[in-house]
Amino acid sequence: MKLLKNLFAVFALLVPCAWCEITITSNRYNGIVIAISPEIPENETLIQCIKDTFTQASRTLYNATQQRTSFGDIEILVPRTWTSGTYEITTNRSYENSDIRLTKNAKFVKTVQYGGCGEPGKHTLLPYELFSSINFFCFPYTQQYHAKVIVHEFAHLRFGVFDEYDPENRFYLSTNGVPEATRCSTELGARLITIGPNGLHDNCVQNPRTALYESNCFATYRTNEQQSSSSLMFRPDLDFTETFCHNNASDPVNLHNTEAPNDQNRICNQKSVWEVIMTSRDFDSGQNQPNFDLDTVPNFRVVIPSTSRIVLVLDVSGSMSTNDRLTKMGQIVQSFIEDKVSSSAQVGIVQFGSVATVLSFLLSMNNQANKDSLVGVIPAFTSGSTAIGRGILSGIDVLENGGNSAAGGTIIVLTDGDENVSPYVADIHSTVTGKDVTLHAIFFAQATGNANLVNLTTSTGGSSYIGDDFNILSAFGAFDALARTEDGNLFDEVFEISSVSFTGTFHNDTVLMDSTIGNNTVFIFAWISGTTSPVIRIVDPSSCESVSTASSSGCSQPVDFQTGSTTTRALVTGIAKPGAWRYDITSSVADTFTILVSSRASDVDDPPYMVETSTGSVDITSLNPQAIYARVTKESQPVLGADVTAIIEIPASPARKFEKILLDNGAGADVKASDGVYSGFFTNFTNRGRYSLQVKVTNGNFTRVASDARSLAAKQTSRLAYFPGALPDGTVVALPVTDSTDVTEVANFTRIVTSPSFTYSGTVISLGSDSFPPNQITDLSATQLDVFDPNSGIVLSFTAPGDELDVGTASRYDIQYAFSPDTLDPSFGASSNLINSSLVPAPMAAGTLEVININIPIPSNDRGTFRIALGVRATDEAGKTGDISNQVVVTYFSRAVELIHPPTPSTEPPVTAIPENGGLNITIVVVASITSGAFVLAVVIAALVYLRSMKARRLPDERPAGKGYDNPDFHDRAHCAIPRPSVISTSRMSAYAEHIYDDVCVTDGRV
C-alpha cells in the first residue's frame, strides 16, 4: 500500500494549508491572504510596496507557468493595532490561518512543508526586512528579484516542489567523471573560484579521495549570453532565471538535471519541477490551459480582523454531576477567563440543559471587574436534559446582541452527552453555517457520539477536543488551545510549561522557566473535595519561598495566592526569574489534584520558543496510522535536538495514556531532517472513539537553534549556499560572516501544546499486535565507495524502519537495482534485479543509521561509466512488506576516475587579498539577507564607481562556448543580484551595513 502517499494526501486536505482557501478560477489564484504580524508598525507605504511586489510576482508566475496562471484576488490582512488607515473589516481571516506571513520573527524566507512530493505547504514566512527599507527595496528595479523569490516560495506552497540546490552538496561527479556544480539546468554557464586564506583564485582542485572539488571551491553564474532560463527553484536571484526545469527533451537548455544531489530529486524521485506542477490538481487533465490574454494584475483588498468575540456554551444537564464534571468544568472555565483568554477579546456565557439561558452577554477581558463578573456566573448546578442545539442558537443571540452581526464570532461548546432535545444540531446546521461563525466542541468524557456536532465544527472551520473527566489535563489544554487569538501576537500567547495530575496527599515538582517567558506567570492548583484547602509552597530560583498560609514571604518576587473553594491561583509578581521553580502541595485529606503552570513572553528582543502541532487526519475510518507532527521554532528558525513526545489518550474509562517519541530525522513520517518538524506514527488503535493529543517539548542534551544560513543544522531552513562576493570596481573579496552565528545553544525550556482530537472508527487491534508493515524508507542515499576503484561497490545509507512502521526491528531488506531509472519495479516482481539476500545484512533497530556495501554486476554495454537506479524495501517477521524507498540513481565508474585538477601547490597570485580585519575596502557596502530557502538577494553598491571589463579566462574544465563553464567569449554585464541604482540615500544604505551575508556578484567577467 502507498501508505505515506495516502497519508500526505489526507493531511493536505485536513490541516490549514495552501489548498484550504486558495482556489484557481479562470487561470487566476484567488483567496490568497498576506498577513502582517502585530509587531510591525503601521505604514501605508508598506502596503503599496507589498502590492507592487506581488503585482510583479504575478507576472513572473504567469511567465514561469507558460501563460497558465497568475495571482487574482489577494487580501492583505493588517493587525488590529493599525488604526490610522481605512481598512475593511474581515470576519473570517486571521494571521494564523493566512497563506503568506510578513513578520519580524523570521530571519529567512521560508515555506513550511510537512508533506512529500506534490503535497502543498502550510504557509510562507517573509522577513519584514524584505520590505522594511521602503526607499530601497520597493524600487521597481529590486521588485523583479523579490518577485522571483515569491514565485519560488509559492511553488513550494502550492505545488509541493523542492529546492534544486544543496549547499552541503555543491558538486557531484557527472557521468563523464568531471565534477559538476549542483544546479538546474546543467546548461547554466558557471565559473569556478577558490576562496583561500590569501583571497580568491581560479584554481579549484579536486579532493584526492572523492574526486569532487574541495570545500573552498564555489561555482558562480554569469548573466549575459546564458541560453538557459531555469530554474526558479535553483537560483531565482539570478537575472536570467525565469522558468522551471522540465523533462521536455526538445528544449535541452532547460532540461531537468536528474543527477543533481538536491531535495527535488530525492523527494520527488528525479521528477522535474515542471512535471510535478503539471500533475497538480490545478493543471491535471488539461485544466487551465495557456491564456495569452490573461490579466495578471491582482485585485487587492486591505482588511483588518474584527474583535475576537467568544461565547462559551456550557452543558449543565444532569449527567454533568457525574464524577464532579460540573466542578471540574468550573475550574477550567475560570482558568480560561482569568489567565488564558486574550485581554483584547470579549467573552460571553450560555448554559444549557433542557433549555438554554444567557448568563452573560459579551464583556471585554481588558479589566478585572469584567473577569470577576464572568467568573461569578459560571454554572454551579446541574439539571435537565441536553439541548445542544438550543445552546448554540443562544450563543448566536449573544453575538448578535445590540444589533451586531454574528459573523466572525467564535462559539465553544462543552458537553458530556448526546443531545436529546430539539432543535437538534442537524436541524440548525445551515443556520449556523450561514452566520459565518466558527464553532469548536469540547467533549467532556464522551469518547463517541455527537457526530452532527462534529460535522458542524468541521463545516464552520472549527475543531473538536476530548477531555477525560478523571484526569482533566486534556480539557484544560483544550481551552488553552482555543484561547489563542490567532493574530500572531506572541506576547498575547499563553505558554503551558507544566501540567500534572495526581491522587494523594502530597506532591512536589520542579518547573523550568526559560528566559523568553516569565510574564503573567501563574500556578493553578485544583482539587475536588472543597472541604480543606491544601498548603502550597513555591520556591523561586534564588531559593526564596512563598507559602499559601503565610501573610507575606519577604521575597523580592513574592507570589500572590488566591484561594477559592476548590482552586488556588498563585500569581508571580513581575517577570518570573528564569531557572528552576520548585513547588510542593500538602493536603490533610487524600484528593485528586490538577496542577498547571503557564506564562507569557517577556522580552521583545528574545522571542519565545514556539510549538505548532498537526495530525495527518481528524477522522480515521480504516486501519491506517496517524501521522503526528510538531514544529519547534524560535524566531521561525528550527530548534534542533529537542526531546519531543506526543501524549495520546486512548478512549476508555478512565482514558489510557500512550507516549510516542517524535523525531526530526527525515525518516518514517518525517519528510526532511533538521527542519524543526518532529514526526512519528501512532498505531495503537485499541478502541474506537476520540483520541486526545498533547505534545510536550523539552530541550535535550544537544538542543540548539539553527540560526545561520551556512550551518549544517540550518540547511533545511535557509539552505543558503556560501557564495563569494565582489565589488563593482572589480576587486574580489569574501564578504565577512561571523562564524559564531552557526547555532545558538538553548537553555532549559518546556512547552506543552494540546492538539485537536482525532477519531478512529476502524478495526480495533490488540496492543502489541503486528498490524502494519515496516515504514517506507524515505532517506535512501547511495554513492560509489571509491571512484578510483571500480571494484569498490556502492554504499547505501538510510534510517532503519521498524517492524511496525517506525517501531521495532524489521526482518529483512530487499535491494533492487536497474540500469534504467524507469524500470525499477515497486512490487519487486520476479523480473526485478535483486541483490542476493545472503549478502544483505539483517536490519537493525528502527531509527538506526544503516550503512550497507553492495556490488552491482557491470552491464554488457559498459563504456566506463553507467547509471544505476536503486530502491530498498523492508519486510517484517509476519511477511508484511513496506513500500519501495525513494529512488536513488548512482553514477558508477567502472574505470578509475582521473583527476583533471589534482591538488598541487598554487603559484598563481591571488585575485585580491582579504583585509586582515575582515572588512571591505569600499566606501559603502549593502547586502540584505533575504533568503528563499537558500537564496540571498545581495546588493553591493558603490557610488560613482564605473565597472571595469575583464575578459573571462577559460578554465580547463569548461564546456563548449555558451553552454558550460567559462569560455573566452563570455562577457557579462554588471550583476550583483539586484541592479545598481543611480542614486540612493547614503544614510539609508548605511542602515544595512550590518546585514552582510555571503553572495556572488559578477561584474563584466569578474566574480
Tab-separated table of N, CA, C and O in Angstrom, residues 162-166 169 182-184 234 256-268 719:
chain	number	residue	atom	x	y	z
A	162	PHE	N	10.430	21.143	-4.470
A	162	PHE	CA	11.528	21.353	-3.524
A	162	PHE	C	12.708	22.020	-4.214
A	162	PHE	O	12.744	22.176	-5.438
A	163	ASP	N	13.688	22.399	-3.404
A	163	ASP	CA	14.824	23.162	-3.909
A	163	ASP	C	15.713	22.312	-4.810
A	163	ASP	O	15.861	21.109	-4.604
A	164	GLU	N	16.337	23.000	-5.767
A	164	GLU	CA	17.207	22.323	-6.726
A	164	GLU	C	18.673	22.652	-6.493
A	164	GLU	O	19.484	22.578	-7.401
A	165	TYR	N	19.007	23.007	-5.277
A	165	TYR	CA	20.392	23.236	-4.901
A	165	TYR	C	20.575	22.609	-3.542
A	165	TYR	O	19.610	22.276	-2.846
A	166	ASP	N	21.808	22.438	-3.141
A	166	ASP	CA	22.094	21.887	-1.823
A	166	ASP	C	23.454	22.410	-1.385
A	166	ASP	O	24.479	22.009	-1.941
A	169	ASN	N	26.025	19.835	-0.673
A	169	ASN	CA	26.498	19.025	-1.809
A	169	ASN	C	26.560	19.935	-3.027
A	169	ASN	O	25.766	19.839	-3.948
A	182	THR	N	26.131	21.485	-8.552
A	182	THR	CA	24.729	21.108	-8.346
A	182	THR	C	23.865	22.270	-8.773
A	182	THR	O	23.879	23.337	-8.150
A	183	ARG	N	23.095	22.075	-9.846
A	183	ARG	CA	22.291	23.158	-10.394
A	183	ARG	C	21.260	22.585	-11.345
A	183	ARG	O	21.299	21.405	-11.700
A	184	CYS	N	20.350	23.418	-11.759
A	184	CYS	CA	19.393	23.065	-12.786
A	184	CYS	C	19.081	24.333	-13.579
A	184	CYS	O	18.701	25.354	-13.000
A	234	PHE	N	16.181	26.855	-8.416
A	234	PHE	CA	17.612	26.792	-8.160
A	234	PHE	C	18.104	28.141	-7.641
A	234	PHE	O	18.424	28.284	-6.467
A	256	HIS	N	15.656	19.168	-16.955
A	256	HIS	CA	15.881	18.841	-15.541
A	256	HIS	C	17.162	18.044	-15.367
A	256	HIS	O	17.461	17.133	-16.139
A	257	ASN	N	17.906	18.375	-14.344
A	257	ASN	CA	19.151	17.686	-14.026
A	257	ASN	C	18.856	16.570	-13.030
A	257	ASN	O	18.745	16.808	-11.829
A	258	THR	N	18.704	15.355	-13.539
A	258	THR	CA	18.349	14.219	-12.677
A	258	THR	C	19.516	13.759	-11.815
A	258	THR	O	19.325	12.987	-10.867
A	259	GLU	N	20.732	14.194	-12.131
A	259	GLU	CA	21.899	13.736	-11.380
A	259	GLU	C	22.176	14.584	-10.142
A	259	GLU	O	22.894	14.157	-9.244
A	260	ALA	N	21.635	15.780	-10.091
A	260	ALA	CA	21.980	16.708	-9.011
A	260	ALA	C	21.529	16.174	-7.654
A	260	ALA	O	20.389	15.721	-7.507
A	261	PRO	N	22.380	16.227	-6.643
A	261	PRO	CA	22.004	15.761	-5.297
A	261	PRO	C	21.241	16.846	-4.539
A	261	PRO	O	21.786	17.537	-3.675
A	262	ASN	N	19.958	16.989	-4.851
A	262	ASN	CA	19.161	18.024	-4.205
A	262	ASN	C	17.844	17.441	-3.715
A	262	ASN	O	17.496	16.288	-4.007
A	263	ASP	N	17.076	18.233	-2.980
A	263	ASP	CA	15.822	17.745	-2.405
A	263	ASP	C	14.784	17.398	-3.463
A	263	ASP	O	13.991	16.469	-3.278
A	264	GLN	N	14.752	18.150	-4.554
A	264	GLN	CA	13.764	17.867	-5.586
A	264	GLN	C	13.953	16.458	-6.132
A	264	GLN	O	12.990	15.699	-6.289
A	265	ASN	N	15.180	16.070	-6.403
A	265	ASN	CA	15.439	14.716	-6.891
A	265	ASN	C	15.194	13.668	-5.816
A	265	ASN	O	14.627	12.613	-6.069
A	266	ARG	N	15.617	13.961	-4.590
A	266	ARG	CA	15.489	12.977	-3.526
A	266	ARG	C	14.041	12.714	-3.166
A	266	ARG	O	13.610	11.562	-3.052
A	267	ILE	N	13.264	13.766	-2.993
A	267	ILE	CA	11.902	13.603	-2.509
A	267	ILE	C	10.937	13.279	-3.643
A	267	ILE	O	9.941	12.577	-3.445
A	268	CYS	N	11.239	13.757	-4.840
A	268	CYS	CA	10.331	13.543	-5.978
A	268	CYS	C	10.835	12.489	-6.949
A	268	CYS	O	10.360	12.423	-8.100
A	719	ARG	N	18.977	27.114	3.773
A	719	ARG	CA	19.601	26.461	2.631
A	719	ARG	C	20.531	27.414	1.887
A	719	ARG	O	20.668	27.354	0.678
